[in-house]
Amino acid sequence: MVKICCIGAGYVGGPTMAVIALKCPEIEVAVVDISVSRITAWNSDTLPIYEPGLDEVVKKCRGKNLFFSTDVEKHVSEADIVFVSVNTPTKTQGLGAGKAADLTYWESAARMIADVSKSNKIVVEKSTVPVKTAEAIEKILTHNSKGIDFQILSNPEFLAEGTAIQDLFNPDRVLIGGRETPEGQKAIAALRDVYAHWVPVDRIICSNLWSAELSKLAANAFLAQRISSVNAMSALCEATGADVSQVSHAVGKDTRIGPKFLNASVGFGGSCFQKDILNLVYICECNGLPEVANYWKQVIKINDYQKTRFVNRIVSSMFNTVSGKKIAILGFAFKKDTGDTRETPAIDVCKGLLGDKALLSIYDPQVNEEQIQRDLAMKKFDWDHPVHLQPMSPTSIKQVNVVWDAYAATKDAHGVCILTEWDEFKTLDYQRIYDDMRKPAFIFDGRNVVDEAKLRAIGFIVYSIGKPLDQWLKDMPAVA
Ligand code: NAD
Ligand code: UGA
């Protein structure tokens, strides 16, 4: 029986391995992690991450050919294929701080693999890593190998949160990079056989190691670039009276461009886009390509500009001050159908409003108070470390109140901000919300989910990203 072990039971390791176990009943899959609380949760009825369809997959295989364990060394030593899916945060100190990837967790995983291995292994990079990381890992493994053969593969993951199971069941492509030696090709074939259980072979792409590593960074950079492009257009739409939804619809109809990833928003979030672009920027700088680095940097700058612009719109519309005013925040996760808040634009928007002394009442269907308080207190990039290594959250922020209902959040509020596109925000009883709010009642829609005409008919002053502005907002221009 082939044995697979995955180091890192996170958003990628957990769902990916659960799907491999489901589709390959004859393979034994162990997912291991240094975080005891994460593993305990994977073995319980309440999984550590919310992902539609994940519960069913885990329930079907757990205890049969899918195991979650903290006994990292035992499972690694027994495995034929070891996936590494640990955190790769942005460095906060030292060389490359604020840009380069911190490979501390990756390196410690590689050294541990070398220490405990007694048989040949294929080691698969699943984490997103800088180009040429495989070379460094290969060096660590071969210099400590005691005669064991390690083959390194790069197999980056392209799933998106909220649709992870769907994406894993039916991927656009699976990418496997390896050495161009006979041993390297044999390792690629072994991993291809695993995916071929359910992925059509023409969607399994094989390449050299560096192409696979760079393709992952490039894919995320291209996706994020589309969002920054449409968000840049949204500012111009507001200035001219064009409607960004109409513009992106028209632009996306060009088959060379396509309709996806053209929704204007308060800004992109999530654990990877910013981290991976910063990483790409750093690699370009290290390779003497400042023009290329600056080009990609701009994608992040526009994203930051969009979040700042949104906060400025709120404050300037409300007579240039939100001090002491209750503002309801609907949605805190970085997108719908996930409880993940890593790099969510809600953090920057809330911090901006708190800086202007607003009182926030926050509601998200999947994010609890502890997480929100922790996010608002945490320093940039600290979130991307194993949970038990993150700094303890200091005393909670008193201006923030977290509630479990949109109506409680909006009652007596001066303004409402929609920061995540949860479906339930489309069908709220906005008449009831209006009746319970202070007047004038404002709605700032950072996800373009509400019907502005209906809300204006109720009496709201509405701001929707990239849409023609109310006279009220025109009279109070935002200073970005
Ligand atoms: P995560 O933080 O959810 O999970 C990483 C896990 O690794 C944590 O549970 C941590 O405790 C564990 N870990 C760290 N060091 C370890 C060690 N030495 N031994 C055992 N366990 C260890 O992160 P994630 O979102 O799953 O991302 C993992 C990687 O995959 C990152 O490089 C990320 O860029 C990439 N990625 C993420 C996504 C996504 O949607 N989240 C998608 C594609 C790629
Ligand atoms: C993204 C990529 O889509 C995945 O392919 C990749 O594997 C993953 O990053 C990763 O490497 O971590 P994810 O961050 O989970 O996946 O979610 P996305 O659907 O890409 O959304 C990212 C952010 O962009 C969200 O905040 C979302 O609201 C925003 N977005 C997305 C927009 O503002 N407009 C859009 O049109 C699309």
Coordinates of C-alpha atoms and ligand atoms in Angstrom, one line a residue:
M1 CA 0.0 0.0 0.0
V2 CA 1.3 3.4 -1.0
K3 CA 1.6 5.7 2.1
I4 CA 1.3 9.5 1.8
C5 CA 2.0 11.9 4.7
C6 CA 1.2 15.6 4.5
I7 CA 3.0 18.0 6.9
G8 CA 0.7 20.9 7.7
A9 CA -3.0 20.3 8.4
G10 CA -4.2 23.8 7.2
Y11 CA -6.5 25.2 4.6
V12 CA -4.5 23.4 1.9
G13 CA -3.2 20.2 3.6
G14 CA -6.5 19.2 5.1
P15 CA -8.8 19.5 2.1
T16 CA -6.2 18.3 -0.4
M17 CA -5.4 15.2 1.5
A18 CA -9.0 14.4 2.3
V19 CA -9.8 14.5 -1.5
I20 CA -6.8 12.3 -2.3
A21 CA -8.0 9.8 0.4
L22 CA -11.5 9.8 -1.0
K23 CA -10.4 9.3 -4.6
C24 CA -7.6 6.8 -3.9
P25 CA -9.0 4.3 -1.4
E26 CA -6.0 2.0 -1.7
I27 CA -3.6 4.8 -0.5
E28 CA -3.2 5.5 3.2
V29 CA -3.1 9.3 3.9
A30 CA -1.8 10.8 7.2
V31 CA -2.0 14.5 7.8
V32 CA 0.3 15.7 10.5
D33 CA 0.8 19.0 12.3
I34 CA 2.6 20.5 15.3
S35 CA -0.5 22.3 16.4
V36 CA -2.4 20.0 18.8
S37 CA -5.5 22.1 18.7
R38 CA -5.7 21.8 14.9
I39 CA -5.3 18.0 14.9
T40 CA -7.8 17.6 17.7
A41 CA -10.3 19.6 15.6
W42 CA -9.7 17.6 12.5
N43 CA -10.5 14.5 14.6
S44 CA -13.7 16.0 16.0
D45 CA -17.2 16.9 14.6
T46 CA -16.2 20.5 14.3
L47 CA -13.4 20.8 11.7
P48 CA -10.9 23.6 12.1
I49 CA -11.9 25.2 8.8
Y50 CA -15.3 26.0 7.2
E51 CA -15.4 24.8 3.6
P52 CA -18.6 23.7 1.8
G53 CA -18.5 20.0 1.2
L54 CA -15.4 19.3 3.3
D55 CA -17.3 17.6 6.3
E56 CA -18.8 15.0 4.0
V57 CA -15.5 14.1 2.4
V58 CA -13.7 13.9 5.8
K59 CA -16.5 11.8 7.3
K60 CA -16.3 9.3 4.4
C61 CA -12.6 8.6 4.8
R62 CA -11.5 9.5 8.4
G63 CA -10.4 6.4 10.3
K64 CA -10.4 4.3 7.1
N65 CA -7.5 5.6 4.9
L66 CA -7.3 9.2 6.2
F67 CA -5.7 10.0 9.6
F68 CA -4.9 13.2 11.4
S69 CA -2.1 13.0 13.9
T70 CA 0.5 15.0 15.8
D71 CA 3.0 12.1 15.6
V72 CA 4.8 13.9 12.8
E73 CA 8.0 11.8 12.8
K74 CA 6.3 8.4 12.8
H75 CA 4.1 9.2 9.8
V76 CA 6.9 10.9 7.9
S77 CA 9.3 8.0 8.4
E78 CA 6.6 5.5 7.1
A79 CA 5.6 7.5 4.0
D80 CA 6.6 7.0 0.4
I81 CA 5.4 10.4 -0.6
V82 CA 5.7 13.4 1.8
F83 CA 3.8 16.6 1.0
V84 CA 4.9 19.7 2.7
S85 CA 2.1 22.3 3.2
V86 CA 3.4 24.4 6.0
N87 CA 3.1 28.2 6.4
T88 CA 5.4 30.4 4.3
P89 CA 4.8 33.8 5.8
T90 CA 6.3 37.1 4.7
K91 CA 9.5 37.9 6.7
T92 CA 9.0 40.6 9.3
Q93 CA 12.7 41.0 10.2
G94 CA 16.1 40.9 8.7
L95 CA 17.1 40.6 5.0
G96 CA 14.0 41.0 2.7
A97 CA 11.7 42.0 5.6
G98 CA 8.2 42.9 4.4
K99 CA 8.7 41.1 1.1
A100 CA 10.7 37.9 1.1
A101 CA 9.2 34.5 2.1
D102 CA 10.1 33.3 5.6
L103 CA 11.0 29.6 5.0
T104 CA 11.7 28.8 8.7
Y105 CA 8.8 26.3 8.9
W106 CA 9.7 24.8 5.5
E107 CA 13.3 24.3 6.5
S108 CA 12.5 22.8 9.8
A109 CA 10.1 20.3 8.1
A110 CA 12.9 19.4 5.6
R111 CA 15.5 18.8 8.3
M112 CA 13.0 16.7 10.2
I113 CA 12.3 14.6 7.0
A114 CA 16.1 14.0 6.6
D115 CA 16.4 13.1 10.3
V116 CA 13.7 10.5 10.5
S117 CA 13.7 8.9 7.0
K118 CA 14.9 5.3 6.7
S119 CA 13.6 4.7 3.2
N120 CA 13.6 6.5 -0.2
K121 CA 11.0 9.3 -0.5
I122 CA 9.4 11.7 -2.9
V123 CA 9.1 15.1 -1.2
V124 CA 6.5 17.3 -2.6
E125 CA 6.4 21.1 -2.3
K126 CA 2.8 22.0 -1.8
S127 CA 3.3 25.3 0.0
T128 CA 3.7 28.3 -2.2
V129 CA 7.5 29.1 -2.2
P130 CA 10.0 31.4 -3.9
V131 CA 11.5 30.1 -7.1
K132 CA 14.4 27.7 -6.5
T133 CA 13.3 26.7 -3.0
A134 CA 13.3 23.1 -4.2
E135 CA 17.0 23.5 -4.8
A136 CA 17.6 24.6 -1.2
I137 CA 15.4 21.8 0.1
E138 CA 17.2 19.3 -2.0
K139 CA 20.5 20.5 -0.5
I140 CA 19.2 20.1 3.0
L141 CA 17.9 16.6 2.3
T142 CA 20.9 15.3 0.3
H143 CA 23.5 16.7 2.8
N144 CA 21.7 14.8 5.6
S145 CA 20.5 11.8 3.7
K146 CA 22.5 8.9 5.1
G147 CA 22.3 7.2 1.7
I148 CA 18.6 7.7 1.2
D149 CA 17.3 9.0 -2.2
F150 CA 15.1 12.0 -2.0
Q151 CA 13.3 13.2 -5.1
I152 CA 11.9 16.8 -4.9
L153 CA 8.7 17.7 -6.8
S154 CA 6.9 21.0 -6.9
N155 CA 3.1 20.5 -7.0
P156 CA 1.6 24.0 -6.2
E157 CA -2.0 24.2 -5.2
F158 CA -4.5 26.3 -7.1
L159 CA -7.6 25.8 -5.0
A160 CA -9.6 28.9 -3.8
E161 CA -11.2 28.9 -0.4
G162 CA -14.9 28.6 -0.3
T163 CA -14.8 26.4 -3.4
A164 CA -11.9 24.2 -2.4
I165 CA -13.7 20.8 -2.7
Q166 CA -15.1 21.7 -6.1
D167 CA -11.7 22.9 -7.2
L168 CA -10.0 19.8 -6.0
F169 CA -12.6 17.5 -7.6
N170 CA -12.4 19.3 -10.9
P171 CA -9.2 21.2 -11.2
D172 CA -8.4 23.3 -14.3
R173 CA -5.0 21.7 -14.1
V174 CA -2.6 19.9 -11.8
L175 CA 1.0 21.0 -12.1
I176 CA 3.9 18.8 -11.3
G177 CA 7.5 20.0 -11.6
G178 CA 10.5 17.8 -11.2
R179 CA 14.1 17.2 -12.2
E180 CA 14.8 16.3 -15.8
T181 CA 16.7 13.2 -14.8
P182 CA 15.3 9.6 -15.1
E183 CA 14.8 9.5 -11.3
G184 CA 13.1 12.9 -11.4
Q185 CA 10.8 11.7 -14.2
K186 CA 10.0 8.5 -12.3
A187 CA 8.9 10.6 -9.3
I188 CA 6.7 12.8 -11.5
A189 CA 5.1 9.7 -12.9
A190 CA 4.4 8.4 -9.4
L191 CA 2.6 11.6 -8.3
R192 CA 0.8 11.8 -11.7
D193 CA -0.6 8.3 -11.0
V194 CA -2.1 9.5 -7.7
Y195 CA -3.9 12.4 -9.4
A196 CA -4.9 10.3 -12.4
H197 CA -7.3 8.5 -10.2
W198 CA -9.8 11.3 -10.9
V199 CA -8.1 14.1 -12.9
P200 CA -8.1 13.6 -16.8
V201 CA -4.5 13.1 -17.8
D202 CA -4.5 16.0 -20.3
R203 CA -5.1 18.3 -17.3
I204 CA -2.0 17.1 -15.5
I205 CA 0.8 19.3 -16.7
C206 CA 4.5 18.4 -16.1
S207 CA 7.3 20.8 -16.1
N208 CA 10.7 21.5 -14.7
L209 CA 10.9 22.5 -11.0
W210 CA 11.4 26.2 -11.5
S211 CA 8.6 26.6 -14.0
A212 CA 6.2 24.9 -11.6
E213 CA 7.3 27.2 -8.7
L214 CA 7.2 30.3 -10.8
S215 CA 3.8 29.4 -12.4
K216 CA 2.2 29.4 -9.0
L217 CA 3.4 32.9 -8.1
A218 CA 2.6 34.1 -11.6
A219 CA -1.0 32.7 -11.5
N220 CA -1.7 34.5 -8.3
A221 CA -0.1 37.7 -9.5
F222 CA -2.2 37.6 -12.7
L223 CA -5.4 37.0 -10.8
A224 CA -4.7 39.8 -8.3
Q225 CA -3.7 42.1 -11.2
R226 CA -7.2 41.7 -12.7
I227 CA -8.8 42.8 -9.5
S228 CA -6.5 45.8 -9.1
S229 CA -7.2 46.7 -12.7
V230 CA -11.0 46.7 -12.3
N231 CA -10.6 48.5 -8.9
A232 CA -8.5 51.2 -10.6
M233 CA -11.3 51.6 -13.1
S234 CA -13.9 51.8 -10.3
A235 CA -12.3 55.0 -9.1
L236 CA -12.5 56.5 -12.6
C237 CA -16.1 55.3 -12.9
E238 CA -17.1 57.2 -9.7
A239 CA -15.4 60.3 -11.1
T240 CA -17.1 60.2 -14.5
G241 CA -20.5 58.6 -13.9
A242 CA -19.7 55.3 -15.6
D243 CA -20.9 52.1 -13.9
V244 CA -18.1 49.6 -13.2
S245 CA -20.4 46.6 -13.5
Q246 CA -21.3 47.7 -17.0
V247 CA -17.7 48.3 -17.9
S248 CA -16.5 45.0 -16.6
H249 CA -19.4 43.2 -18.3
A250 CA -18.5 44.8 -21.6
V251 CA -14.7 44.2 -21.2
G252 CA -15.2 40.6 -20.0
K253 CA -17.3 39.8 -23.1
D254 CA -14.1 39.9 -25.1
T255 CA -13.1 36.2 -25.2
R256 CA -9.5 37.1 -25.0
I257 CA -10.2 38.7 -21.6
G258 CA -13.0 36.7 -20.2
P259 CA -15.5 37.5 -17.5
K260 CA -14.0 36.1 -14.3
F261 CA -12.1 38.1 -11.6
L262 CA -13.5 41.4 -12.8
N263 CA -15.7 42.2 -9.9
A264 CA -14.8 45.6 -8.3
S265 CA -14.5 45.4 -4.6
V266 CA -13.2 47.1 -1.5
G267 CA -10.0 45.2 -2.2
F268 CA -8.7 41.7 -2.4
G269 CA -7.8 39.8 0.7
G270 CA -6.8 36.3 1.6
S271 CA -3.7 34.6 2.8
C272 CA -1.8 34.5 -0.6
F273 CA -2.3 37.3 -3.1
Q274 CA -0.4 39.9 -1.2
K275 CA 2.2 37.5 0.2
D276 CA 2.9 35.9 -3.2
I277 CA 3.2 39.2 -5.1
L278 CA 5.6 40.6 -2.4
N279 CA 7.6 37.4 -2.8
L280 CA 7.6 37.9 -6.6
V281 CA 8.7 41.5 -6.2
Y282 CA 11.5 40.4 -4.0
I283 CA 12.7 37.8 -6.4
C284 CA 12.7 40.3 -9.2
E285 CA 14.7 42.8 -7.1
C286 CA 17.2 40.0 -6.2
N287 CA 17.6 39.2 -9.9
G288 CA 18.3 42.8 -10.8
L289 CA 14.9 43.6 -12.4
P290 CA 13.6 46.7 -10.6
E291 CA 11.3 47.7 -13.5
V292 CA 9.5 44.3 -13.3
A293 CA 9.4 44.5 -9.5
N294 CA 7.8 47.9 -9.6
Y295 CA 5.3 46.8 -12.1
W296 CA 4.0 44.1 -9.7
K297 CA 4.3 46.3 -6.7
Q298 CA 1.7 48.5 -8.2
V299 CA -1.0 45.7 -7.9
I300 CA -0.6 45.9 -4.2
K301 CA -0.5 49.7 -4.1
I302 CA -3.8 49.9 -5.9
N303 CA -5.3 47.4 -3.5
D304 CA -4.2 49.5 -0.5
Y305 CA -5.5 52.6 -2.3
Q306 CA -8.9 51.0 -2.8
K307 CA -9.2 50.2 0.9
T308 CA -8.1 53.7 1.9
R309 CA -10.5 55.3 -0.6
F310 CA -13.4 53.3 0.9
V311 CA -12.7 54.5 4.4
N312 CA -12.3 58.1 3.2
R313 CA -15.7 57.9 1.4
I314 CA -17.3 56.8 4.7
V315 CA -15.7 59.5 6.8
S316 CA -16.2 62.3 4.3
S317 CA -19.8 61.4 3.6
M318 CA -20.6 61.4 7.3
F319 CA -19.7 65.1 7.8
N320 CA -16.0 64.3 8.0
T321 CA -16.2 62.5 11.3
V322 CA -17.3 59.1 12.6
S323 CA -16.1 59.8 16.1
G324 CA -18.5 58.2 18.6
K325 CA -20.8 57.0 15.8
K326 CA -22.0 53.4 15.6
I327 CA -21.0 51.9 12.3
A328 CA -22.3 48.4 11.4
I329 CA -19.8 46.1 9.7
L330 CA -21.5 43.3 7.7
G331 CA -19.0 40.6 6.8
F332 CA -15.5 40.2 8.1
A333 CA -14.2 37.1 6.2
F334 CA -12.0 37.9 3.1
K335 CA -14.7 36.4 0.8
K336 CA -18.0 34.5 1.2
D337 CA -18.3 30.9 2.2
T338 CA -15.2 30.9 4.4
G339 CA -14.5 31.8 8.0
D340 CA -10.9 32.8 7.0
T341 CA -10.0 36.3 7.8
R342 CA -6.3 36.3 6.8
E343 CA -5.5 39.7 5.1
T344 CA -9.2 40.4 4.8
P345 CA -9.8 44.0 3.7
A346 CA -12.2 44.3 6.7
I347 CA -9.2 44.6 8.9
D348 CA -7.8 47.7 7.2
V349 CA -11.3 49.2 6.9
C350 CA -12.1 48.6 10.5
K351 CA -8.7 49.9 11.6
G352 CA -9.2 53.0 9.5
L353 CA -12.6 53.7 11.1
L354 CA -11.3 53.0 14.6
G355 CA -8.5 55.5 13.9
D356 CA -11.3 58.0 13.4
K357 CA -12.9 56.9 16.7
A358 CA -15.9 55.1 15.3
L359 CA -17.8 52.5 17.4
L360 CA -18.0 49.3 15.4
S361 CA -20.7 46.6 15.6
I362 CA -19.5 43.6 13.5
Y363 CA -21.4 40.7 12.2
D364 CA -20.1 37.8 10.1
P365 CA -21.9 34.5 9.8
Q366 CA -18.7 32.5 10.1
V367 CA -16.2 34.6 12.1
N368 CA -16.3 34.7 15.9
E369 CA -15.5 37.5 18.3
E370 CA -12.2 36.1 19.5
Q371 CA -10.9 35.9 15.9
I372 CA -12.1 39.5 15.1
Q373 CA -10.5 40.9 18.2
R374 CA -7.3 39.0 17.5
D375 CA -7.2 40.3 13.9
L376 CA -7.7 43.9 14.9
A377 CA -5.0 43.7 17.5
M378 CA -2.4 41.8 15.5
K379 CA 0.5 43.3 13.7
K380 CA 0.9 42.9 9.9
F381 CA 2.1 39.4 8.8
D382 CA 2.0 38.0 12.4
W383 CA -1.2 36.0 11.4
D384 CA 0.8 33.7 9.1
H385 CA 2.5 31.6 11.7
P386 CA 1.2 28.4 13.3
V387 CA -1.6 29.3 15.7
H388 CA 0.3 28.4 18.9
L389 CA 3.2 30.6 17.8
Q390 CA 1.2 33.7 17.2
P391 CA 1.5 36.5 19.7
M392 CA -1.3 36.5 22.3
S393 CA -4.0 39.0 21.6
P394 CA -3.8 41.9 24.0
T395 CA -6.9 43.2 25.8
S396 CA -9.8 43.5 23.4
I397 CA -10.6 46.7 21.6
K398 CA -13.5 48.3 23.5
Q399 CA -14.8 50.3 20.5
V400 CA -15.6 46.9 18.9
N401 CA -18.7 44.9 19.6
V402 CA -19.3 41.6 17.8
V403 CA -22.8 40.4 17.3
W404 CA -24.5 37.3 15.8
D405 CA -27.1 39.0 13.7
A406 CA -27.2 41.7 11.0
Y407 CA -30.2 43.4 12.6
A408 CA -28.4 43.8 16.0
A409 CA -25.4 45.2 14.2
T410 CA -27.3 47.8 12.4
K411 CA -29.7 48.9 15.1
D412 CA -29.1 52.6 16.0
A413 CA -26.2 52.7 13.6
H414 CA -25.4 55.8 11.6
G415 CA -23.9 53.8 8.8
V416 CA -23.6 50.2 7.4
C417 CA -20.6 48.9 5.6
I418 CA -20.8 45.7 3.6
L419 CA -17.4 44.1 3.4
T420 CA -18.0 40.5 2.5
E421 CA -20.4 39.3 -0.3
W422 CA -22.3 36.8 1.9
D423 CA -25.5 35.8 0.0
E424 CA -27.7 36.6 3.1
F425 CA -26.8 40.3 2.8
K426 CA -28.7 40.5 -0.5
T427 CA -32.0 39.5 1.1
L428 CA -31.9 41.4 4.4
D429 CA -35.1 43.4 5.3
Y430 CA -33.5 46.8 4.5
Q431 CA -36.7 48.6 5.3
R432 CA -36.5 47.2 8.9
I433 CA -32.8 48.2 9.0
Y434 CA -33.5 51.7 7.8
D435 CA -36.3 52.2 10.4
D436 CA -34.0 51.2 13.2
M437 CA -31.0 53.4 12.1
R438 CA -30.1 57.0 12.9
K439 CA -30.8 59.4 10.1
P440 CA -29.5 60.2 7.6
A441 CA -28.9 56.5 7.2
F442 CA -25.8 55.5 5.1
I443 CA -24.9 52.3 3.3
F444 CA -21.4 51.8 2.0
D445 CA -21.4 48.6 -0.2
G446 CA -17.8 47.4 -0.7
R447 CA -19.0 44.3 -2.6
N448 CA -21.8 45.6 -4.8
V449 CA -24.4 43.3 -3.4
V450 CA -27.3 45.6 -2.7
D451 CA -29.8 47.0 -5.2
E452 CA -29.0 50.7 -4.9
A453 CA -32.2 51.9 -6.5
K454 CA -34.4 50.0 -4.0
L455 CA -32.3 51.2 -1.1
R456 CA -32.4 54.8 -2.3
A457 CA -36.2 54.5 -2.6
I458 CA -36.3 53.4 1.1
G459 CA -34.4 56.6 2.0
F460 CA -30.8 55.4 2.4
I461 CA -27.8 57.4 1.1
V462 CA -26.0 54.6 -0.8
Y463 CA -22.3 54.3 -1.9
S464 CA -21.5 51.3 -4.1
I465 CA -17.9 50.8 -5.4
G466 CA -17.6 52.2 -8.9
K467 CA -21.2 53.1 -9.3
P468 CA -22.7 56.5 -10.2
L469 CA -22.7 58.6 -7.0
D470 CA -25.6 60.1 -5.0
Q471 CA -25.7 63.8 -5.1
W472 CA -24.8 63.7 -1.4
L473 CA -21.5 62.0 -2.1
K474 CA -20.7 64.2 -5.0
D475 CA -21.0 67.2 -2.7
M476 CA -18.5 65.6 -0.3
P477 CA -15.7 64.2 -2.4
A478 CA -13.4 61.7 -0.9
V479 CA -9.8 62.6 -0.6
A480 CA -7.8 59.4 -1.3
Ligands
NAD1 P1 -2.2 27.1 7.2 O1 -1.6 28.1 8.2 O2 -3.7 27.0 7.2 O3 -1.6 25.7 7.5 C1 -0.2 25.4 7.7 C2 -0.1 24.4 8.8 O4 1.3 24.0 8.9 C3 -0.4 25.0 10.2 O5 -1.5 24.2 10.8 C4 0.9 24.8 11.0 O6 0.7 24.5 12.4 C5 1.6 23.7 10.3 N1 3.0 23.7 10.5 C6 4.0 24.7 10.4 N2 5.2 24.2 10.5 C7 5.1 22.8 10.8 C8 6.1 21.8 11.0 N3 7.4 22.1 11.0 N4 5.6 20.5 11.2 C9 4.3 20.3 11.1 N5 3.3 21.2 10.9 C10 3.7 22.5 10.7 O7 -1.7 27.5 5.8 P2 -2.4 27.1 4.4 O8 -3.4 28.2 4.0 O9 -2.8 25.7 4.4 O10 -1.2 27.4 3.4 C11 -0.1 26.5 3.3 C12 0.7 26.8 2.1 O11 -0.1 26.6 0.9 C13 1.2 28.2 2.0 O12 2.5 28.3 1.4 C14 0.2 28.9 1.1 O13 0.8 30.0 0.4 C15 -0.2 27.8 0.2 N6 -1.5 27.9 -0.5 C16 -2.6 28.3 0.3 C17 -3.9 28.3 -0.3 C18 -5.1 28.7 0.5 O14 -6.2 28.8 -0.1 N7 -5.0 28.9 1.8 C19 -4.0 27.9 -1.6 C20 -2.9 27.6 -2.4 C21 -1.6 27.5 -1.8
UGA2 C1 -6.7 32.6 -4.6 C2 -6.6 32.0 -6.0 O1 -7.9 32.2 -6.6 C3 -6.3 30.5 -5.9 O2 -6.2 30.0 -7.2 C4 -5.0 30.2 -5.2 O3 -4.8 28.9 -5.1 C5 -5.1 30.8 -3.8 O4 -5.4 32.3 -3.9 C6 -3.8 30.8 -3.0 O5 -2.8 30.6 -3.6 O6 -4.0 30.9 -1.8 P1 -8.4 32.6 -2.6 O7 -7.5 33.7 -2.0 O8 -8.8 31.5 -1.7 O9 -7.7 31.9 -3.9 O10 -9.8 33.3 -3.1 P2 -10.1 34.2 -4.4 O11 -11.4 33.7 -4.9 O12 -9.0 34.2 -5.4 O13 -10.4 35.6 -3.8 C7 -9.3 36.4 -3.3 C8 -9.8 37.8 -3.0 O14 -10.1 38.5 -4.2 C9 -11.0 37.8 -2.1 O15 -10.9 38.9 -1.2 C10 -12.1 38.1 -3.1 O16 -13.2 38.8 -2.6 C11 -11.4 39.1 -4.1 N1 -12.0 39.2 -5.4 C12 -12.0 38.1 -6.2 C13 -12.4 40.4 -5.9 O17 -12.3 41.4 -5.2 N2 -12.9 40.5 -7.2 C14 -13.0 39.4 -8.0 O18 -13.5 39.5 -9.1 C15 -12.6 38.1 -7.5

